[in-house]
Amino acid sequence: MLGLGFFGWIIIGGLAGWIASKIMGTDAQMGIGMNILVGVAGGLIGGLILGLALDVESGGWWFSFFTCLLGAVLLLWVVGKVKKN
């Protein structure tokens, strides 16, 4: 997954972060920069979680996108729970 390069991470992270913020209903609170950060952080989180059971590195662009999306949704869910408390 790290083989995507810097711009690959920005593109996939931005898209995954934006879609995750739409799914979690936080899009109005986030800008493009935060969407990218959430997507990239989500990619790391998703990669760590899925890497325990699957070969994440050879998944390609689509698998990387869904890994980022899964991690970003999880990250936004955790942040939402922490903010409520």
PDB file of C-alpha atoms in Angstrom, residues 9-65:
ATOM      1  CA  TRP A   9      -1.971   8.872  -1.047  1.00  0.00           C
ATOM      2  CA  ILE A  10      -3.300  12.418  -1.449  1.00  0.00           C
ATOM      3  CA  ILE A  11      -5.811  11.421  -4.135  1.00  0.00           C
ATOM      4  CA  ILE A  12      -7.001   8.213  -2.503  1.00  0.00           C
ATOM      5  CA  GLY A  13      -6.907   9.737   0.988  1.00  0.00           C
ATOM      6  CA  GLY A  14      -8.870  12.799  -0.101  1.00  0.00           C
ATOM      7  CA  LEU A  15     -11.567  10.739  -1.801  1.00  0.00           C
ATOM      8  CA  ALA A  16     -11.803   8.220   1.026  1.00  0.00           C
ATOM      9  CA  GLY A  17     -11.861  10.955   3.680  1.00  0.00           C
ATOM     10  CA  TRP A  18     -14.569  12.877   1.813  1.00  0.00           C
ATOM     11  CA  ILE A  19     -16.771   9.822   1.321  1.00  0.00           C
ATOM     12  CA  ALA A  20     -16.216   8.733   4.933  1.00  0.00           C
ATOM     13  CA  SER A  21     -17.249  12.199   6.141  1.00  0.00           C
ATOM     14  CA  LYS A  22     -20.400  11.916   3.995  1.00  0.00           C
ATOM     15  CA  ILE A  23     -21.160   8.479   5.460  1.00  0.00           C
ATOM     16  CA  MET A  24     -20.590   9.673   9.026  1.00  0.00           C
ATOM     17  CA  GLY A  25     -22.389  13.007   8.534  1.00  0.00           C
ATOM     18  CA  THR A  26     -19.377  15.191   9.362  1.00  0.00           C
ATOM     19  CA  ASP A  27     -18.804  16.692   5.914  1.00  0.00           C
ATOM     20  CA  ALA A  28     -20.097  20.155   6.880  1.00  0.00           C
ATOM     21  CA  GLN A  29     -17.474  20.380   9.638  1.00  0.00           C
ATOM     22  CA  MET A  30     -14.501  19.302   7.508  1.00  0.00           C
ATOM     23  CA  GLY A  31     -12.592  20.951   4.694  1.00  0.00           C
ATOM     24  CA  ILE A  32     -10.545  19.357   1.936  1.00  0.00           C
ATOM     25  CA  GLY A  33      -7.371  19.348   4.032  1.00  0.00           C
ATOM     26  CA  MET A  34      -9.058  17.542   6.900  1.00  0.00           C
ATOM     27  CA  ASN A  35     -10.649  15.068   4.467  1.00  0.00           C
ATOM     28  CA  ILE A  36      -7.186  14.242   3.105  1.00  0.00           C
ATOM     29  CA  LEU A  37      -5.733  13.843   6.602  1.00  0.00           C
ATOM     30  CA  VAL A  38      -8.610  11.628   7.726  1.00  0.00           C
ATOM     31  CA  GLY A  39      -8.316   9.522   4.561  1.00  0.00           C
ATOM     32  CA  VAL A  40      -4.549   9.062   4.873  1.00  0.00           C
ATOM     33  CA  ALA A  41      -4.819   8.296   8.611  1.00  0.00           C
ATOM     34  CA  GLY A  42      -7.688   5.957   7.772  1.00  0.00           C
ATOM     35  CA  GLY A  43      -5.459   4.222   5.248  1.00  0.00           C
ATOM     36  CA  LEU A  44      -2.869   3.599   7.919  1.00  0.00           C
ATOM     37  CA  ILE A  45      -5.479   2.383  10.401  1.00  0.00           C
ATOM     38  CA  GLY A  46      -7.267   0.240   7.815  1.00  0.00           C
ATOM     39  CA  GLY A  47      -3.946  -1.111   6.546  1.00  0.00           C
ATOM     40  CA  LEU A  48      -2.904  -2.138  10.037  1.00  0.00           C
ATOM     41  CA  ILE A  49      -6.229  -3.822  10.770  1.00  0.00           C
ATOM     42  CA  LEU A  50      -6.639  -5.560   7.408  1.00  0.00           C
ATOM     43  CA  GLY A  51      -2.928  -6.373   7.287  1.00  0.00           C
ATOM     44  CA  LEU A  52      -3.457  -8.815  10.134  1.00  0.00           C
ATOM     45  CA  ALA A  53      -5.614 -11.053   7.935  1.00  0.00           C
ATOM     46  CA  LEU A  54      -4.928 -10.071   4.295  1.00  0.00           C
ATOM     47  CA  ASP A  55      -2.077  -9.201   1.948  1.00  0.00           C
ATOM     48  CA  VAL A  56      -2.789  -5.465   1.815  1.00  0.00           C
ATOM     49  CA  GLU A  57       0.325  -4.484  -0.138  1.00  0.00           C
ATOM     50  CA  SER A  58      -0.631  -6.262  -3.351  1.00  0.00           C
ATOM     51  CA  GLY A  59      -4.276  -5.161  -3.396  1.00  0.00           C
ATOM     52  CA  GLY A  60      -4.007  -2.358  -5.943  1.00  0.00           C
ATOM     53  CA  TRP A  61      -5.772   1.026  -6.144  1.00  0.00           C
ATOM     54  CA  TRP A  62      -9.338  -0.166  -5.449  1.00  0.00           C
ATOM     55  CA  PHE A  63      -8.373  -2.266  -2.452  1.00  0.00           C
ATOM     56  CA  SER A  64      -6.281   0.621  -1.133  1.00  0.00           C
ATOM     57  CA  PHE A  65      -9.231   2.980  -1.555  1.00  0.00           C
TER      58      PHE A  65
END
